mmCIF file of C-alpha atoms and ligand atoms in Angstrom:
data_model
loop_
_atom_site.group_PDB
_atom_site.id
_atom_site.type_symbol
_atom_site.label_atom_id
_atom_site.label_comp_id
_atom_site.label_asym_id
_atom_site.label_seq_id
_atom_site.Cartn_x
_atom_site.Cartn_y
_atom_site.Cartn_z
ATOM 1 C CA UNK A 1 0.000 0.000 0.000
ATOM 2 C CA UNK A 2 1.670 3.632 -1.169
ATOM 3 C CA UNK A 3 0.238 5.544 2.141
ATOM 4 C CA UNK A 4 1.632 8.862 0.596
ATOM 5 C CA UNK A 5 -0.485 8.610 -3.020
ATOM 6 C CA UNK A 6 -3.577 7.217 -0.753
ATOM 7 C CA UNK A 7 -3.193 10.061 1.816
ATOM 8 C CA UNK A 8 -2.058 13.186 0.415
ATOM 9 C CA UNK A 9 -5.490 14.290 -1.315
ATOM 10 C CA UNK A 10 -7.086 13.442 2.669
ATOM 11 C CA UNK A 11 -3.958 15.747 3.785
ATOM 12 C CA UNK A 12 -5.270 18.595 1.541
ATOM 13 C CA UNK A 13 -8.959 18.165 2.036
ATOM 14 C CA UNK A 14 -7.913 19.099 5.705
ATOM 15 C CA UNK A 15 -5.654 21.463 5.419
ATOM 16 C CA UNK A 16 -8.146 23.976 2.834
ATOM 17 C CA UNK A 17 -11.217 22.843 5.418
ATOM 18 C CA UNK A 18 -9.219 24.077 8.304
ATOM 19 C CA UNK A 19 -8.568 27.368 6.309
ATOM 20 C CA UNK A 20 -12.150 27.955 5.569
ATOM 21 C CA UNK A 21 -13.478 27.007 8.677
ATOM 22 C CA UNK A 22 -10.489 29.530 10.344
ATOM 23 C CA UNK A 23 -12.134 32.438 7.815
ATOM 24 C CA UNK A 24 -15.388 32.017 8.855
ATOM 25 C CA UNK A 25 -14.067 32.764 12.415
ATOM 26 C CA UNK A 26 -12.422 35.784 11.276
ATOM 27 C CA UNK A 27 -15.278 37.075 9.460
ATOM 28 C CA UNK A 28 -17.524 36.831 12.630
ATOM 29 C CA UNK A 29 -14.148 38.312 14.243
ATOM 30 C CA UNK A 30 -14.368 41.627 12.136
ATOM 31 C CA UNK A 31 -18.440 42.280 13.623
ATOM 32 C CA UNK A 32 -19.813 42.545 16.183
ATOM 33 C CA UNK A 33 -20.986 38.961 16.561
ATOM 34 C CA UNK A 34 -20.386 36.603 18.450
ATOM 35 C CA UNK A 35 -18.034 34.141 17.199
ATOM 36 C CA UNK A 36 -19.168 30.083 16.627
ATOM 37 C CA UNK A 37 -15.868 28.990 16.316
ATOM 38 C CA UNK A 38 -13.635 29.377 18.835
ATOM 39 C CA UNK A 39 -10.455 27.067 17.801
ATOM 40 C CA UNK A 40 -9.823 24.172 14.688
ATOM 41 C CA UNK A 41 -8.034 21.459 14.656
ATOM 42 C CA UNK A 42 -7.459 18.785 12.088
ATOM 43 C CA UNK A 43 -5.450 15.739 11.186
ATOM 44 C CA UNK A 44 -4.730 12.753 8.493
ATOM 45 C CA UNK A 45 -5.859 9.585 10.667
ATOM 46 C CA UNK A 46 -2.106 7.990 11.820
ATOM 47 C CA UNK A 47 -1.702 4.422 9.342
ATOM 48 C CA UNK A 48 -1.274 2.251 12.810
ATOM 49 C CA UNK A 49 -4.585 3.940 13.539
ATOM 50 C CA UNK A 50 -6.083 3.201 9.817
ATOM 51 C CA UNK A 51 -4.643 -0.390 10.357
ATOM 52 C CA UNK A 52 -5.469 -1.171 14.023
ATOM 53 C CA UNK A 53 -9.406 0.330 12.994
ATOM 54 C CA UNK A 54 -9.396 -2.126 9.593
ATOM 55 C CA UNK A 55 -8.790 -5.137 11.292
ATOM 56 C CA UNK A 56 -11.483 -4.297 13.974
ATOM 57 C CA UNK A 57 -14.157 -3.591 11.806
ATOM 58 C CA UNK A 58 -12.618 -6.084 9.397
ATOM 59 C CA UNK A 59 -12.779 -3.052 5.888
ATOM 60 C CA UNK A 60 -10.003 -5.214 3.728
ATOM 61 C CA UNK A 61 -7.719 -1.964 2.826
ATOM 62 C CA UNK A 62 -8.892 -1.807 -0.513
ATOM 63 C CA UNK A 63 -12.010 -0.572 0.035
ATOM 64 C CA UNK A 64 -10.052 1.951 2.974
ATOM 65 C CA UNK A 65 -11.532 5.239 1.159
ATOM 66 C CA UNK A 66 -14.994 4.010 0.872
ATOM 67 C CA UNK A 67 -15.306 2.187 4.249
ATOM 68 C CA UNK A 68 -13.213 4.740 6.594
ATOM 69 C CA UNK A 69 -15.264 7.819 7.162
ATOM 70 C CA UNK A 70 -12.715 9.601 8.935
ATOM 71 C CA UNK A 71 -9.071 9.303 7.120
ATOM 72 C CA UNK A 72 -9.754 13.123 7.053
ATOM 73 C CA UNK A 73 -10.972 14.358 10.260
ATOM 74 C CA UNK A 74 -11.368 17.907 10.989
ATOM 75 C CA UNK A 75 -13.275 19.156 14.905
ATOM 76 C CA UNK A 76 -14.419 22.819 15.764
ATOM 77 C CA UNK A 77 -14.501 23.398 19.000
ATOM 78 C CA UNK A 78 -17.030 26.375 20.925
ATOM 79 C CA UNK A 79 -18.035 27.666 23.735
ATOM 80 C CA UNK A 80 -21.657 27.518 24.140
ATOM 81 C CA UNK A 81 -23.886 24.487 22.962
ATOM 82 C CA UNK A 82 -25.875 26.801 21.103
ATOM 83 C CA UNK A 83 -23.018 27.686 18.569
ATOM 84 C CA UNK A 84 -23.205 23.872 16.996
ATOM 85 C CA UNK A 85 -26.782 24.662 15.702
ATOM 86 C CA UNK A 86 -25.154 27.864 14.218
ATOM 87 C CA UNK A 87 -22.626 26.350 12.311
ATOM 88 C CA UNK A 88 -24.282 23.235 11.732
ATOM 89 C CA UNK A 89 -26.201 26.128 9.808
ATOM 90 C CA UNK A 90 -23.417 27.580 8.435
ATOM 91 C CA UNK A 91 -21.759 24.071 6.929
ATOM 92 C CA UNK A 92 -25.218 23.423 5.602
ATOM 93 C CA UNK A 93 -25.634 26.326 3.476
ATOM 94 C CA UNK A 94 -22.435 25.700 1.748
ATOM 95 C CA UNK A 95 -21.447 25.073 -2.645
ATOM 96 C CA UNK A 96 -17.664 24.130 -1.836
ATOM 97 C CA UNK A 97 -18.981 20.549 -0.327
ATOM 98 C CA UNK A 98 -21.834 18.303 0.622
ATOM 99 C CA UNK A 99 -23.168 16.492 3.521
ATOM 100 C CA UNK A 100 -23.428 12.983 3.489
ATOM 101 C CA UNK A 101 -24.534 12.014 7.054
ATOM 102 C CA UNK A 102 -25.456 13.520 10.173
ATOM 103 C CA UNK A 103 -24.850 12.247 13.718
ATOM 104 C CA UNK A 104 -26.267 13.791 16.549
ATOM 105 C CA UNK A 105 -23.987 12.288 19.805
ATOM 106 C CA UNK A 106 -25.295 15.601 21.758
ATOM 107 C CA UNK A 107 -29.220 14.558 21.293
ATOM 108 C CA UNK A 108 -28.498 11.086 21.739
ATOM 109 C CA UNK A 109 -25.365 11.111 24.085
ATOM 110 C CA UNK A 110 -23.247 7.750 23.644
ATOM 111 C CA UNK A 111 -23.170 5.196 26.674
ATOM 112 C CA UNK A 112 -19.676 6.560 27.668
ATOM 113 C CA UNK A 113 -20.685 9.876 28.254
ATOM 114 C CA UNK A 114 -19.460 11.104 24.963
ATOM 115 C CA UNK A 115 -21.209 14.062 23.358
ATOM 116 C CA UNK A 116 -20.472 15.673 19.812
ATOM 117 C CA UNK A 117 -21.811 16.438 16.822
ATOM 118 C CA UNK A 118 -20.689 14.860 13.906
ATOM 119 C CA UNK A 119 -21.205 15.244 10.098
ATOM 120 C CA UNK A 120 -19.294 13.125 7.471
ATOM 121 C CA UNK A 121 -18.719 15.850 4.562
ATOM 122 C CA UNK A 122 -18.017 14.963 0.451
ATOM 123 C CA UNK A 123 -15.431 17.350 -0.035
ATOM 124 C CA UNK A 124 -14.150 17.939 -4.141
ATOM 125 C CA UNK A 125 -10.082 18.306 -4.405
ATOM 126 C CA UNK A 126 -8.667 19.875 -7.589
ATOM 127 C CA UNK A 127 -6.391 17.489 -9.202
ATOM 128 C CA UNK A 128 -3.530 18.276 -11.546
ATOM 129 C CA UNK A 129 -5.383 16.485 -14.066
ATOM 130 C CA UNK A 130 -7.985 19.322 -14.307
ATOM 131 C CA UNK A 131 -10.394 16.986 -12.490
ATOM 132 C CA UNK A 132 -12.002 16.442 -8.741
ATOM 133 C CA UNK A 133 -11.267 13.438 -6.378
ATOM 134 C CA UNK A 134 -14.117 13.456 -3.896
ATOM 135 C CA UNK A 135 -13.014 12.558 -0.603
ATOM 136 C CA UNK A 136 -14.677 11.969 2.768
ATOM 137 C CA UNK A 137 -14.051 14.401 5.901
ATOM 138 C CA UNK A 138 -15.018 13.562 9.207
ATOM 139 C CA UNK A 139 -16.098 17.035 10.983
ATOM 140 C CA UNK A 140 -16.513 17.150 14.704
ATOM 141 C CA UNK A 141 -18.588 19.912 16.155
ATOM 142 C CA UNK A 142 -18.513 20.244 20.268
ATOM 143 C CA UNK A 143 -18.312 22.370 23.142
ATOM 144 C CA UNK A 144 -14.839 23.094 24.845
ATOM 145 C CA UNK A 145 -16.496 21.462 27.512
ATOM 146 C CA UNK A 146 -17.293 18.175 25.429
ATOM 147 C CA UNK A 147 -13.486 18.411 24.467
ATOM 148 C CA UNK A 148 -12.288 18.543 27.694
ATOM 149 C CA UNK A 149 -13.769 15.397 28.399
ATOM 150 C CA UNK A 150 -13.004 13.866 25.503
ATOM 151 C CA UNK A 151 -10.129 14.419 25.257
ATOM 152 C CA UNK A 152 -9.371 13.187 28.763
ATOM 153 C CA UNK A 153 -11.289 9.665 27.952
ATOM 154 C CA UNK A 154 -9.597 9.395 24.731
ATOM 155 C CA UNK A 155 -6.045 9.457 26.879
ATOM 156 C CA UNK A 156 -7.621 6.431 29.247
ATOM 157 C CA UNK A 157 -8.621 4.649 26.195
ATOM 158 C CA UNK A 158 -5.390 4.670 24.457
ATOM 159 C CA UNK A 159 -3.695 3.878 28.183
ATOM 160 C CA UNK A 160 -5.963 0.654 28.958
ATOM 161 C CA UNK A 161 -5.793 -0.247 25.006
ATOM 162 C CA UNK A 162 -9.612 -0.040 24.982
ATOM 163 C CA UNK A 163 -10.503 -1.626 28.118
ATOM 164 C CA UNK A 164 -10.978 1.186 31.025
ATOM 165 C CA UNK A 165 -11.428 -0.498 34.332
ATOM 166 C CA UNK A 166 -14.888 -0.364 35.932
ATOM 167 C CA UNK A 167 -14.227 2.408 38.451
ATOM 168 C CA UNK A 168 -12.629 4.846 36.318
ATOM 169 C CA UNK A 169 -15.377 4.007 33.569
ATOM 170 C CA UNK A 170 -17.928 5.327 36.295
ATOM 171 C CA UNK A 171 -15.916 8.115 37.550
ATOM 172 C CA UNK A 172 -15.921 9.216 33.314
ATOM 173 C CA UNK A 173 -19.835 8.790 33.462
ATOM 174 C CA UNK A 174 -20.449 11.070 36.460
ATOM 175 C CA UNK A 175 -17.187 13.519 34.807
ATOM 176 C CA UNK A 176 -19.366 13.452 31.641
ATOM 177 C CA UNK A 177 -22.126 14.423 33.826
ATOM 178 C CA UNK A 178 -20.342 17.180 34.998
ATOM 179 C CA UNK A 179 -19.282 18.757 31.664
ATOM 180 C CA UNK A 180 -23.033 18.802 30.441
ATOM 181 C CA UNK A 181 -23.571 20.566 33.619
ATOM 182 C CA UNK A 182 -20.712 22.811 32.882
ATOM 183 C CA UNK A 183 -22.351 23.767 29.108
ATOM 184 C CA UNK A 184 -26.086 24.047 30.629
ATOM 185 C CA UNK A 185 -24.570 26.866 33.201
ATOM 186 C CA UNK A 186 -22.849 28.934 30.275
ATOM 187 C CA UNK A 187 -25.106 28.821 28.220
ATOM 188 C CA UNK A 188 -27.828 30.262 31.331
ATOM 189 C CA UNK A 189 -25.309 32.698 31.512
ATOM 190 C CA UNK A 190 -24.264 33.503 27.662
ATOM 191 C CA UNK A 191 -25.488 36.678 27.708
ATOM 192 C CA UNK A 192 -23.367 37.892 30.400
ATOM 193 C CA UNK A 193 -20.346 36.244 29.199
ATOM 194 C CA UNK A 194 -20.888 37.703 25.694
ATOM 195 C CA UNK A 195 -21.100 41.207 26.748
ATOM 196 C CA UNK A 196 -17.777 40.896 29.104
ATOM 197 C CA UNK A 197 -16.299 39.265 25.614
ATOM 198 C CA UNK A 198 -17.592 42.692 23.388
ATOM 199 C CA UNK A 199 -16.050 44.845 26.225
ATOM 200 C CA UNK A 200 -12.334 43.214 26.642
ATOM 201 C CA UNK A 201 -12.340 43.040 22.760
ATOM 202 C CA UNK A 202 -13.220 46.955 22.363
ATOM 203 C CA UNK A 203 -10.741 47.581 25.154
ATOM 204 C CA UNK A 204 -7.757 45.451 23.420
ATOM 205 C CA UNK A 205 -8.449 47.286 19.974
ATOM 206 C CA UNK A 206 -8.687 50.556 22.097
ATOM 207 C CA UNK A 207 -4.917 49.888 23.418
ATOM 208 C CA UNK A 208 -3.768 48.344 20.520
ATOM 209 C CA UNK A 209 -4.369 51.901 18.331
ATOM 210 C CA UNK A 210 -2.723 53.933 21.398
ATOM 211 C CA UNK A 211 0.705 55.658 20.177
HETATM 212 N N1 LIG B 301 -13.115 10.180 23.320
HETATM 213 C C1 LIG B 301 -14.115 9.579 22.682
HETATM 214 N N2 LIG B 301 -14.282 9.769 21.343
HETATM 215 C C2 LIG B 301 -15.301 9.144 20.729
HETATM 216 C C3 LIG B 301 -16.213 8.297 21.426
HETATM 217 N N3 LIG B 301 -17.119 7.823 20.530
HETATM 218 C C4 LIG B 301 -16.787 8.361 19.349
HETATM 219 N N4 LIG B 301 -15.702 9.157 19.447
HETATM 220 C C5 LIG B 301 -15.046 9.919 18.356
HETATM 221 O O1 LIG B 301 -15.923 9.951 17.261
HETATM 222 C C6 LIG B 301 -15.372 9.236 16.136
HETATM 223 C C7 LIG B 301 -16.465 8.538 15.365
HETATM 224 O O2 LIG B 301 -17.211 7.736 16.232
HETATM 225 P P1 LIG B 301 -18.512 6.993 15.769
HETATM 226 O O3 LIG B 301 -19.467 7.949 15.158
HETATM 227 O O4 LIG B 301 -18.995 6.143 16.898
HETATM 228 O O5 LIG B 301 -17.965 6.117 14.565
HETATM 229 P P2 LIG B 301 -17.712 4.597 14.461
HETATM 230 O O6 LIG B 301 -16.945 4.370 13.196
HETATM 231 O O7 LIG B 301 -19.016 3.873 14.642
HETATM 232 O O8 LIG B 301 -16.825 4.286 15.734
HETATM 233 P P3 LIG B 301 -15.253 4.343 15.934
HETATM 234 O O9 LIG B 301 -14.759 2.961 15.744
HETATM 235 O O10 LIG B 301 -15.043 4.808 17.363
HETATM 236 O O11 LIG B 301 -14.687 5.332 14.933
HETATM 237 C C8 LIG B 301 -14.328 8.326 16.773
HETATM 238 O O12 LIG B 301 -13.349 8.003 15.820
HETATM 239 C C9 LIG B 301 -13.787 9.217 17.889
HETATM 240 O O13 LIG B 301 -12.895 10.197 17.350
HETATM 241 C C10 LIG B 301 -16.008 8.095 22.835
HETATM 242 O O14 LIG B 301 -16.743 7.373 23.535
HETATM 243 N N5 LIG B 301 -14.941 8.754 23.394
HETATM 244 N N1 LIG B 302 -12.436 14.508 13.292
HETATM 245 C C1 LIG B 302 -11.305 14.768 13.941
HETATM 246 N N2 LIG B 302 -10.763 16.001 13.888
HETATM 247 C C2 LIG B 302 -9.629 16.300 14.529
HETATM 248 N N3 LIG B 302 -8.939 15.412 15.266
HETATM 249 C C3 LIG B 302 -9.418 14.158 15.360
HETATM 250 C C4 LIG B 302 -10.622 13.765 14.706
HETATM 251 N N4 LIG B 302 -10.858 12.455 14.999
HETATM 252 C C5 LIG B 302 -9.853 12.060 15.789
HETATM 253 N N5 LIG B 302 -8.983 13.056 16.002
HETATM 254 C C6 LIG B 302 -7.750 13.019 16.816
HETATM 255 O O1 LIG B 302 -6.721 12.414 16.053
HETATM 256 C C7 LIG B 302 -5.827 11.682 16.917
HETATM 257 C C8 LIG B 302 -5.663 10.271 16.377
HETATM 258 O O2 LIG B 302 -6.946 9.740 16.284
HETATM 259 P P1 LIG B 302 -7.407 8.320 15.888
HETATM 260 O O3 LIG B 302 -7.964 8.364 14.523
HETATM 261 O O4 LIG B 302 -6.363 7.300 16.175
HETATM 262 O O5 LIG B 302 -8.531 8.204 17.037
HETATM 263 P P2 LIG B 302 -10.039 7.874 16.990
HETATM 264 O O6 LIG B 302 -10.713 8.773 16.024
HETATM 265 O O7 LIG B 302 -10.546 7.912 18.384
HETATM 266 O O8 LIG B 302 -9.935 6.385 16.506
HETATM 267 P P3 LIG B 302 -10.960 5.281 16.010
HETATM 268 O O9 LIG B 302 -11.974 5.890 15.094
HETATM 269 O O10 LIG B 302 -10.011 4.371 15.276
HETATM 270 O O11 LIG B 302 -11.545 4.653 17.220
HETATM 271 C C9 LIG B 302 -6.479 11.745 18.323
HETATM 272 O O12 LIG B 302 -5.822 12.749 19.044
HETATM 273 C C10 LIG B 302 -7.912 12.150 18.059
HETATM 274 O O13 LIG B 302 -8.461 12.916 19.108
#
């Protein structure tokens, strides 16, 4: 298997979706608005990861493009719950690429505790032949609250190779708890927050253009 001729148009679908995600952040930057998006991150899926993930769900490798939904995986992260509606929104109503399934892990929370939103995306990338190669792009949408706690499980995972003892599985359940409690606070308390955002930001520009 050539990993770099398989890869490299996954590698550019995520590099230009990170860029256009990143400029609708700094449009909402340049208004008044509050911004969706507050960080992007992105990555190529690591081959031990393609391979360990192929034998588990037993997709032989040459059917890796069709079968793998997330080779490409991009994840927005914000800071209320209510931004994932807006730019669930916002992907919808684009022309540069399609959605080709919706998950909703926020509605219908998964048994660990995990909570996201997901949307598998065809996205189109110029080739030098003149032509498109469609590829698929796993896009995460969550709060940095959902992150957080994600992140954290996703560290236990990789420590216990999959299998999370008992007690610390529980402990995750009640953390996840916890993080939707976290998100259901803010966003009570958006508002506020938003205004002491708009008022640090006016005072940063304010000292910024001071001689
Ligand atoms: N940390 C963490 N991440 C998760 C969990 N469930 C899903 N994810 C993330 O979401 C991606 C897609 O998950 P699913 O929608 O369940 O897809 P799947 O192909 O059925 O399952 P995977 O084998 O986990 O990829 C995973 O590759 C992870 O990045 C979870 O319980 N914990
Ligand atoms: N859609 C995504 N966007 C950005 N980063 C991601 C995305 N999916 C996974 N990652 C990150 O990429 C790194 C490697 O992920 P890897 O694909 O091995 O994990 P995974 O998605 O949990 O795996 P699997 O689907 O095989 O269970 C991890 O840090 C993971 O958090």
């Amino acid at each position: 298997m050539d990993w770099d001729v398989l890869l490299t148009p996954y590698k550019q679908a995520v590099e230009e979706l990170k860029i256009k995600l990143k400029g609708i952040r700094d449009q909402y930057q340049l208004t008044s608005k509050h911004t969706p998006i507050e960080f992007v991150t992105g990555r190529v899926k690591p081959v031990s990861s393609i391979l360990e993930k192929a034998k588990r769900k037993n997709i032989p490798l040459n059917r890796l493009e069709e079968d793998m939904q997330d080779l490409a995986g991009v994840r927005i992260m914000c800071q209320f719950v209510g931004d994932i509606d807006t730019i669930v929104e916002l992907i919808k109503a684009r022309t540069d690429f399609s959605i080709v399934e919706q998950r909703d892990y926020i509605k219908n929370k998964k048994r660990s505790g995990y909570r996201s939103y997901h949307m598998i995306l065809k996205y189109p990338v110029q080739t030098i032949e003149g032509g498109e190669k469609n590829t698929l792009v796993e896009l995460q949408i969550r709060t940095l609250a959902m992150n957080f706690w994600a992140t954290i499980e996703h560290s236990l995972q990789y420590k216990y190779a999959g299998k999370i003892p008992d007690e610390i599985e529980q402990r995750l359940v009640k953390a996840a708890e916890a993080a939707f409690q976290l998100d259901e606070e803010m966003s009570k308390i958006r508002g506020e927050v938003q205004e002491a955002q708009k008022i640090m930001t006016k005072q940063q520009e304010a000292s910024r253009r001071k001689p």
